[in-house]
CSV table of N, CA, C and O in Angstrom, one decimal:
chain,number,residue,atom,x,y,z
J,40,UNK,N,-6.8,-7.5,0.1
J,40,UNK,CA,-7.1,-7.4,1.5
J,40,UNK,C,-7.2,-8.8,2.2
J,40,UNK,O,-6.5,-9.1,3.1
J,41,UNK,N,-8.1,-9.6,1.6
J,41,UNK,CA,-8.2,-11.0,2.2
J,41,UNK,C,-7.0,-11.8,1.8
J,41,UNK,O,-6.6,-12.7,2.7
J,42,UNK,N,-6.5,-11.6,0.7
J,42,UNK,CA,-5.2,-12.3,0.3
J,42,UNK,C,-4.1,-12.1,1.4
J,42,UNK,O,-3.4,-13.0,1.8
J,43,UNK,N,-4.0,-10.8,1.7
J,43,UNK,CA,-3.0,-10.4,2.7
J,43,UNK,C,-3.3,-11.0,4.1
J,43,UNK,O,-2.4,-11.5,4.8
J,44,UNK,N,-4.6,-11.1,4.5
J,44,UNK,CA,-4.9,-11.7,5.8
J,44,UNK,C,-4.6,-13.2,5.8
J,44,UNK,O,-4.2,-13.7,6.8
J,45,UNK,N,-4.8,-13.8,4.6
J,45,UNK,CA,-4.5,-15.2,4.5
J,45,UNK,C,-3.0,-15.5,4.5
J,45,UNK,O,-2.5,-16.4,5.2
J,46,UNK,N,-2.2,-14.6,3.8
J,46,UNK,CA,-0.8,-14.8,3.9
J,46,UNK,C,-0.2,-14.5,5.2
J,46,UNK,O,0.8,-15.2,5.6
J,47,UNK,N,-0.8,-13.6,6.0
J,47,UNK,CA,-0.3,-13.3,7.4
J,47,UNK,C,-0.8,-14.3,8.4
J,47,UNK,O,-0.5,-14.2,9.6
J,48,UNK,N,-1.6,-15.3,8.0
J,48,UNK,CA,-2.1,-16.4,8.9
J,48,UNK,C,-3.3,-16.0,9.7
J,48,UNK,O,-3.6,-16.7,10.6
J,49,UNK,N,-3.9,-14.8,9.5
J,49,UNK,CA,-5.0,-14.4,10.3
J,49,UNK,C,-6.3,-15.3,9.9
J,49,UNK,O,-7.1,-15.6,10.7
J,50,UNK,N,-6.4,-15.6,8.6
J,50,UNK,CA,-7.5,-16.4,8.1
J,50,UNK,C,-6.9,-17.6,7.4
J,50,UNK,O,-5.8,-17.5,6.9
J,51,UNK,N,-7.6,-18.7,7.4
J,51,UNK,CA,-7.2,-19.9,6.7
J,51,UNK,C,-7.8,-20.0,5.3
J,51,UNK,O,-7.2,-20.7,4.4
J,52,UNK,N,-8.9,-19.4,5.1
J,52,UNK,CA,-9.6,-19.5,3.8
J,52,UNK,C,-10.6,-18.4,3.7
J,52,UNK,O,-11.2,-18.0,4.7
J,53,UNK,N,-10.8,-18.0,2.4
J,53,UNK,CA,-12.0,-17.1,2.2
J,53,UNK,C,-12.6,-17.5,0.9
J,53,UNK,O,-12.0,-18.1,0.0
J,54,UNK,N,-13.9,-17.2,0.8
J,54,UNK,CA,-14.8,-17.6,-0.3
J,54,UNK,C,-15.7,-16.4,-0.8
J,54,UNK,O,-16.1,-15.6,0.1
J,55,UNK,N,-16.0,-16.4,-2.1
J,55,UNK,CA,-16.8,-15.4,-2.6
J,55,UNK,C,-18.3,-15.9,-2.6
J,55,UNK,O,-18.6,-16.9,-3.1
J,56,UNK,N,-19.2,-15.1,-1.9
J,56,UNK,CA,-20.6,-15.4,-1.8
J,56,UNK,C,-21.0,-16.8,-1.6
J,56,UNK,O,-21.8,-17.4,-2.3
J,57,UNK,N,-20.4,-17.5,-0.5
J,57,UNK,CA,-20.8,-18.9,-0.3
J,57,UNK,C,-22.1,-19.1,0.4
J,57,UNK,O,-22.6,-20.2,0.4
J,58,UNK,N,-22.6,-18.1,1.1
J,58,UNK,CA,-23.9,-18.3,1.9
J,58,UNK,C,-24.8,-17.1,1.7
J,58,UNK,O,-24.4,-16.0,1.3
J,59,UNK,N,-26.1,-17.4,1.9
J,59,UNK,CA,-27.1,-16.4,1.9
J,59,UNK,C,-27.9,-16.5,3.2
J,59,UNK,O,-28.3,-17.6,3.6
J,60,UNK,N,-28.1,-15.3,3.8
J,60,UNK,CA,-28.8,-15.3,5.1
J,60,UNK,C,-30.3,-15.0,4.8
J,60,UNK,O,-30.6,-14.1,4.0
J,61,UNK,N,-31.2,-15.7,5.5
J,61,UNK,CA,-32.6,-15.3,5.4
J,61,UNK,C,-32.9,-14.4,6.5
J,61,UNK,O,-32.8,-14.7,7.7
J,62,UNK,N,-33.2,-13.1,6.2
J,62,UNK,CA,-33.4,-12.1,7.2
J,62,UNK,C,-34.8,-12.0,7.7
J,62,UNK,O,-35.1,-11.8,8.8
J,63,UNK,N,-35.7,-12.3,6.7
J,63,UNK,CA,-37.2,-12.3,7.0
J,63,UNK,C,-37.8,-13.0,5.8
J,63,UNK,O,-37.1,-13.3,4.8
J,64,UNK,N,-39.1,-13.2,5.9
J,64,UNK,CA,-39.8,-13.8,4.8
J,64,UNK,C,-39.6,-13.0,3.5
J,64,UNK,O,-40.0,-11.8,3.5
J,65,UNK,N,-39.0,-13.6,2.5
J,65,UNK,CA,-38.8,-12.9,1.2
J,65,UNK,C,-37.7,-11.9,1.2
J,65,UNK,O,-37.5,-11.2,0.2
J,66,UNK,N,-36.9,-11.9,2.3
J,66,UNK,CA,-35.7,-10.9,2.3
J,66,UNK,C,-34.5,-11.7,2.6
J,66,UNK,O,-34.3,-12.3,3.6
J,67,UNK,N,-33.5,-11.6,1.7
J,67,UNK,CA,-32.3,-12.4,1.8
J,67,UNK,C,-31.1,-11.4,1.7
J,67,UNK,O,-31.2,-10.3,1.1
J,68,UNK,N,-30.0,-11.8,2.2
J,68,UNK,CA,-28.7,-11.0,2.1
J,68,UNK,C,-27.6,-12.0,1.9
J,68,UNK,O,-27.4,-13.0,2.6
J,69,UNK,N,-26.8,-11.7,0.8
J,69,UNK,CA,-25.6,-12.5,0.5
J,69,UNK,C,-24.4,-11.6,0.6
J,69,UNK,O,-24.2,-10.7,-0.2
J,70,UNK,N,-23.6,-11.8,1.7
J,70,UNK,CA,-22.3,-11.0,1.8
J,70,UNK,C,-21.4,-11.3,0.7
J,70,UNK,O,-21.4,-12.4,0.1
J,71,UNK,N,-20.5,-10.3,0.4
J,71,UNK,CA,-19.5,-10.5,-0.7
J,71,UNK,C,-18.6,-11.7,-0.4
J,71,UNK,O,-18.3,-12.5,-1.3
J,72,UNK,N,-18.0,-11.7,0.8
J,72,UNK,CA,-17.0,-12.7,1.1
J,72,UNK,C,-17.2,-13.2,2.5
J,72,UNK,O,-17.7,-12.5,3.4
J,73,UNK,N,-16.8,-14.5,2.7
J,73,UNK,CA,-16.8,-15.1,4.0
J,73,UNK,C,-15.3,-15.6,4.2
J,73,UNK,O,-14.7,-16.1,3.3
J,74,UNK,N,-14.8,-15.3,5.4
J,74,UNK,CA,-13.5,-15.7,5.8
J,74,UNK,C,-13.5,-16.6,7.0
J,74,UNK,O,-14.3,-16.3,8.0
J,75,UNK,N,-12.7,-17.6,7.1
J,75,UNK,CA,-12.6,-18.5,8.2
J,75,UNK,C,-11.3,-18.1,9.0
J,75,UNK,O,-10.2,-18.2,8.4
J,76,UNK,N,-11.5,-17.7,10.2
J,76,UNK,CA,-10.3,-17.3,11.0
J,76,UNK,C,-9.4,-18.5,11.3
J,76,UNK,O,-9.9,-19.6,11.5
J,77,UNK,N,-8.1,-18.2,11.4
J,77,UNK,CA,-7.2,-19.3,11.9
J,77,UNK,C,-7.4,-19.6,13.3
J,77,UNK,O,-7.2,-20.8,13.7
J,78,UNK,N,-7.8,-18.6,14.1
J,78,UNK,CA,-8.1,-18.9,15.5
J,78,UNK,C,-9.5,-19.5,15.6
J,78,UNK,O,-10.4,-18.8,15.3
J,79,UNK,N,-9.6,-20.7,16.0
J,79,UNK,CA,-10.9,-21.4,16.0
J,79,UNK,C,-11.9,-20.8,17.0
J,79,UNK,O,-13.1,-21.0,16.8
J,80,UNK,N,-11.4,-20.0,17.9
J,80,UNK,CA,-12.4,-19.4,18.8
J,80,UNK,C,-13.1,-18.2,18.2
J,80,UNK,O,-14.1,-17.7,18.7
J,81,UNK,N,-12.6,-17.7,17.1
J,81,UNK,CA,-13.2,-16.6,16.4
J,81,UNK,C,-14.2,-17.0,15.3
J,81,UNK,O,-15.0,-16.2,14.9
J,82,UNK,N,-14.2,-18.2,14.8
J,82,UNK,CA,-15.1,-18.7,13.8
J,82,UNK,C,-14.9,-18.1,12.5
J,82,UNK,O,-13.9,-18.2,11.9
J,83,UNK,N,-16.0,-17.4,12.0
J,83,UNK,CA,-15.8,-16.8,10.6
J,83,UNK,C,-16.4,-15.4,10.6
J,83,UNK,O,-17.1,-15.0,11.5
J,84,UNK,N,-16.1,-14.7,9.5
J,84,UNK,CA,-16.5,-13.3,9.4
J,84,UNK,C,-17.0,-13.1,7.9
J,84,UNK,O,-16.6,-13.8,7.0
J,85,UNK,N,-17.9,-12.1,7.8
J,85,UNK,CA,-18.5,-11.8,6.5
J,85,UNK,C,-18.1,-10.3,6.2
J,85,UNK,O,-18.2,-9.5,7.0
J,86,UNK,N,-17.7,-10.1,4.9
J,86,UNK,CA,-17.2,-8.8,4.4
J,86,UNK,C,-18.1,-8.3,3.3
J,86,UNK,O,-18.3,-9.0,2.3
J,87,UNK,N,-18.6,-7.1,3.4
J,87,UNK,CA,-19.3,-6.4,2.4
J,87,UNK,C,-18.4,-5.4,1.8
J,87,UNK,O,-17.9,-4.5,2.5
J,88,UNK,N,-18.0,-5.5,0.5
J,88,UNK,CA,-17.1,-4.6,-0.2
J,88,UNK,C,-17.8,-3.6,-0.9
J,88,UNK,O,-18.7,-3.8,-1.7
J,89,UNK,N,-17.4,-2.3,-0.8
J,89,UNK,CA,-18.0,-1.2,-1.5
J,89,UNK,C,-16.9,-0.4,-2.2
J,89,UNK,O,-15.7,-0.4,-1.8
J,90,UNK,N,-17.3,0.2,-3.3
J,90,UNK,CA,-16.3,1.0,-4.1
J,90,UNK,C,-15.8,2.2,-3.4
J,90,UNK,O,-14.7,2.7,-3.7
J,91,UNK,N,-16.6,2.8,-2.5
J,91,UNK,CA,-16.2,4.0,-1.8
J,91,UNK,C,-16.9,4.0,-0.4
J,91,UNK,O,-17.8,3.2,-0.2
J,92,UNK,N,-16.5,4.9,0.4
J,92,UNK,CA,-17.2,5.0,1.7
J,92,UNK,C,-18.6,5.3,1.6
J,92,UNK,O,-19.0,6.1,0.7
J,93,UNK,N,-19.4,4.6,2.4
J,93,UNK,CA,-20.9,4.8,2.3
J,93,UNK,C,-21.3,6.1,2.8
J,93,UNK,O,-20.9,6.5,3.9
J,94,UNK,N,-22.2,6.8,2.1
J,94,UNK,CA,-22.8,8.0,2.6
J,94,UNK,C,-24.3,7.9,2.5
J,94,UNK,O,-24.8,7.2,1.6
J,95,UNK,N,-25.0,8.6,3.3
J,95,UNK,CA,-26.5,8.5,3.3
J,95,UNK,C,-27.0,8.9,2.0
J,95,UNK,O,-28.1,8.4,1.6
J,96,UNK,N,-26.3,9.7,1.2
J,96,UNK,CA,-26.8,10.1,-0.1
J,96,UNK,C,-26.4,9.2,-1.2
J,96,UNK,O,-26.5,9.5,-2.4
J,97,UNK,N,-25.8,8.0,-0.8
J,97,UNK,CA,-25.3,7.0,-1.7
J,97,UNK,C,-26.3,6.4,-2.6
J,97,UNK,O,-27.5,6.6,-2.4
J,98,UNK,N,-25.9,5.6,-3.5
J,98,UNK,CA,-26.8,4.9,-4.4
J,98,UNK,C,-27.7,4.0,-3.6
J,98,UNK,O,-27.4,3.4,-2.6
J,99,UNK,N,-29.0,3.8,-4.2
J,99,UNK,CA,-30.0,3.0,-3.4
J,99,UNK,C,-29.5,1.6,-3.3
J,99,UNK,O,-29.8,1.0,-2.2
J,100,UNK,N,-28.9,1.0,-4.3
J,100,UNK,CA,-28.5,-0.4,-4.1
J,100,UNK,C,-27.4,-0.6,-3.0
J,100,UNK,O,-27.3,-1.5,-2.3
J,101,UNK,N,-26.5,0.4,-2.9
J,101,UNK,CA,-25.5,0.4,-1.8
J,101,UNK,C,-26.2,0.6,-0.5
J,101,UNK,O,-25.8,-0.1,0.5
J,102,UNK,N,-27.1,1.5,-0.4
J,102,UNK,CA,-27.8,1.7,0.8
J,102,UNK,C,-28.6,0.5,1.2
J,102,UNK,O,-28.6,0.1,2.4
J,103,UNK,N,-29.2,-0.2,0.3
J,103,UNK,CA,-29.9,-1.4,0.5
J,103,UNK,C,-29.0,-2.5,1.1
J,103,UNK,O,-29.3,-3.2,2.1
J,104,UNK,N,-27.8,-2.7,0.5
J,104,UNK,CA,-26.9,-3.8,1.0
J,104,UNK,C,-26.4,-3.4,2.3
J,104,UNK,O,-26.2,-4.3,3.2
J,105,UNK,N,-26.1,-2.2,2.6
J,105,UNK,CA,-25.7,-1.8,4.0
J,105,UNK,C,-26.8,-2.0,5.0
J,105,UNK,O,-26.5,-2.5,6.1
J,106,UNK,N,-28.0,-1.7,4.6
J,106,UNK,CA,-29.1,-1.9,5.6
J,106,UNK,C,-29.3,-3.4,5.9
J,106,UNK,O,-29.4,-3.8,7.0
J,107,UNK,N,-29.2,-4.3,4.8
J,107,UNK,CA,-29.3,-5.7,5.0
J,107,UNK,C,-28.1,-6.2,5.8
J,107,UNK,O,-28.2,-7.1,6.7
J,108,UNK,N,-26.9,-5.6,5.6
J,108,UNK,CA,-25.7,-6.0,6.4
J,108,UNK,C,-26.0,-5.8,7.9
J,108,UNK,O,-25.7,-6.6,8.7
J,109,UNK,N,-26.5,-4.6,8.2
J,109,UNK,CA,-26.8,-4.3,9.6
J,109,UNK,C,-27.8,-5.2,10.2
J,109,UNK,O,-27.7,-5.7,11.4
J,110,UNK,N,-28.9,-5.6,9.5
J,110,UNK,CA,-29.9,-6.5,9.9
J,110,UNK,C,-29.3,-7.9,10.2
J,110,UNK,O,-29.5,-8.5,11.2
J,111,UNK,N,-28.4,-8.3,9.3
J,111,UNK,CA,-27.8,-9.6,9.4
J,111,UNK,C,-26.9,-9.6,10.7
J,111,UNK,O,-26.9,-10.6,11.4
J,112,UNK,N,-26.1,-8.6,10.9
J,112,UNK,CA,-25.2,-8.5,12.0
J,112,UNK,C,-26.0,-8.5,13.3
J,112,UNK,O,-25.6,-9.2,14.3
J,113,UNK,N,-27.2,-7.9,13.3
J,113,UNK,CA,-28.0,-7.9,14.5
J,113,UNK,C,-28.7,-9.3,14.8
J,113,UNK,O,-28.8,-9.7,15.9
J,114,UNK,N,-29.1,-10.0,13.7
J,114,UNK,CA,-29.8,-11.2,13.8
J,114,UNK,C,-28.8,-12.4,14.1
J,114,UNK,O,-29.1,-13.3,14.8
J,115,UNK,N,-27.6,-12.4,13.4
J,115,UNK,CA,-26.7,-13.5,13.5
J,115,UNK,C,-25.5,-13.1,14.3
J,115,UNK,O,-24.4,-12.9,13.8
J,116,UNK,N,-25.6,-12.9,15.6
J,116,UNK,CA,-24.6,-12.4,16.5
J,116,UNK,C,-23.4,-13.3,16.7
J,116,UNK,O,-22.4,-12.9,17.2
J,117,UNK,N,-23.5,-14.5,16.3
J,117,UNK,CA,-22.4,-15.5,16.4
J,117,UNK,C,-21.3,-15.2,15.4
J,117,UNK,O,-20.2,-15.7,15.5
J,118,UNK,N,-21.5,-14.4,14.4
J,118,UNK,CA,-20.6,-14.1,13.3
J,118,UNK,C,-20.1,-12.6,13.4
J,118,UNK,O,-20.7,-11.8,14.0
J,119,UNK,N,-19.0,-12.4,12.8
J,119,UNK,CA,-18.4,-11.0,12.6
J,119,UNK,C,-18.8,-10.5,11.3
J,119,UNK,O,-18.7,-11.2,10.3
J,120,UNK,N,-19.3,-9.3,11.2
J,120,UNK,CA,-19.6,-8.6,9.9
J,120,UNK,C,-18.9,-7.3,9.8
J,120,UNK,O,-18.7,-6.5,10.8
J,121,UNK,N,-18.3,-7.1,8.6
J,121,UNK,CA,-17.6,-5.9,8.3
J,121,UNK,C,-18.0,-5.2,7.0
J,121,UNK,O,-18.3,-6.0,6.0
J,122,UNK,N,-17.9,-3.9,6.9
J,122,UNK,CA,-18.1,-3.2,5.7
J,122,UNK,C,-16.7,-2.7,5.3
J,122,UNK,O,-16.0,-2.2,6.2
J,123,UNK,N,-16.3,-2.8,4.0
J,123,UNK,CA,-15.0,-2.5,3.6
J,123,UNK,C,-15.0,-1.6,2.4
J,123,UNK,O,-15.9,-1.7,1.5
J,124,UNK,N,-14.1,-0.7,2.3
J,124,UNK,CA,-14.0,0.2,1.1
J,124,UNK,C,-12.6,0.7,1.0
J,124,UNK,O,-11.8,0.7,2.0
J,125,UNK,N,-12.1,1.0,-0.2
J,125,UNK,CA,-10.7,1.5,-0.4
J,125,UNK,C,-10.5,2.9,0.2
J,125,UNK,O,-11.4,3.7,0.1
J,126,UNK,N,-9.4,3.0,0.9
J,126,UNK,CA,-9.0,4.4,1.4
J,126,UNK,C,-8.4,5.2,0.2
J,126,UNK,O,-7.8,4.6,-0.6
J,127,UNK,N,-8.7,6.5,0.3
J,127,UNK,CA,-8.1,7.3,-0.8
J,127,UNK,C,-6.6,7.2,-0.8
J,127,UNK,O,-6.0,7.1,0.2
J,128,UNK,N,-6.0,7.3,-2.0
J,128,UNK,CA,-4.6,7.3,-2.1
J,128,UNK,C,-3.9,8.4,-1.3
J,128,UNK,O,-2.9,8.2,-0.7
J,129,UNK,N,-4.6,9.6,-1.3
J,129,UNK,CA,-4.0,10.7,-0.5
J,129,UNK,C,-4.0,10.4,1.0
J,129,UNK,O,-3.3,11.1,1.8
J,130,UNK,N,-4.8,9.4,1.4
J,130,UNK,CA,-4.8,9.0,2.8
J,130,UNK,C,-4.0,7.7,3.1
J,130,UNK,O,-4.2,7.1,4.1
J,131,UNK,N,-3.2,7.3,2.1
J,131,UNK,CA,-2.4,6.2,2.3
J,131,UNK,C,-2.8,4.9,1.6
J,131,UNK,O,-2.2,3.9,1.7
J,132,UNK,N,-4.0,4.9,0.9
J,132,UNK,CA,-4.4,3.8,0.2
J,132,UNK,C,-4.8,2.6,1.1
J,132,UNK,O,-5.3,2.9,2.2
J,133,UNK,N,-4.7,1.4,0.6
J,133,UNK,CA,-5.1,0.2,1.4
J,133,UNK,C,-6.7,0.2,1.5
J,133,UNK,O,-7.4,0.8,0.8
J,134,UNK,N,-7.1,-0.6,2.5
J,134,UNK,CA,-8.6,-0.8,2.7
J,134,UNK,C,-9.0,-0.3,4.1
J,134,UNK,O,-8.2,-0.4,5.1
J,135,UNK,N,-10.2,0.2,4.2
J,135,UNK,CA,-10.8,0.5,5.5
J,135,UNK,C,-11.7,-0.6,5.8
J,135,UNK,O,-12.5,-1.0,5.0
J,136,UNK,N,-11.5,-1.3,7.0
J,136,UNK,CA,-12.4,-2.4,7.4
J,136,UNK,C,-13.1,-2.0,8.7
J,136,UNK,O,-12.4,-1.8,9.7
J,137,UNK,N,-14.4,-1.7,8.6
J,137,UNK,CA,-15.1,-1.3,9.7
J,137,UNK,C,-16.1,-2.4,10.2
J,137,UNK,O,-16.9,-2.9,9.5
J,138,UNK,N,-16.0,-2.7,11.5
J,138,UNK,CA,-17.0,-3.7,12.1
J,138,UNK,C,-18.4,-3.0,12.0
J,138,UNK,O,-18.5,-1.8,12.2
J,139,UNK,N,-19.4,-3.9,11.8
J,139,UNK,CA,-20.7,-3.4,11.8
J,139,UNK,C,-21.2,-3.3,13.2
J,139,UNK,O,-21.1,-4.3,14.0
J,140,UNK,N,-21.6,-2.1,13.6
J,140,UNK,CA,-22.1,-1.9,15.0
J,140,UNK,C,-23.6,-2.2,15.1
J,140,UNK,O,-24.4,-1.8,14.2
J,141,UNK,N,-23.9,-3.0,16.1
J,141,UNK,CA,-25.4,-3.3,16.2
J,141,UNK,C,-25.9,-2.7,17.5
J,141,UNK,O,-25.2,-2.2,18.3
């Protein structure tokens, strides 16, 4: 997904877990990937990768990371935050990239 974005010139670079956000005292969040957009007016984006679409009945660690992702998106509005998961092969494969709504 990010390789493709880089090849298409949408992003100039991406990195795995390069930063950690301090959300509150004793509460930290490290997104899976950070990407720097080729368009300098867009800055950078953070991507949280999941093995499947998040459901409320999902595993607690997945629910925890999605909760932290939402808090980070609300607190750090200068950045773009996305949650990503693979689309089912029956639905065409590829990745679903959803912006985090605040």
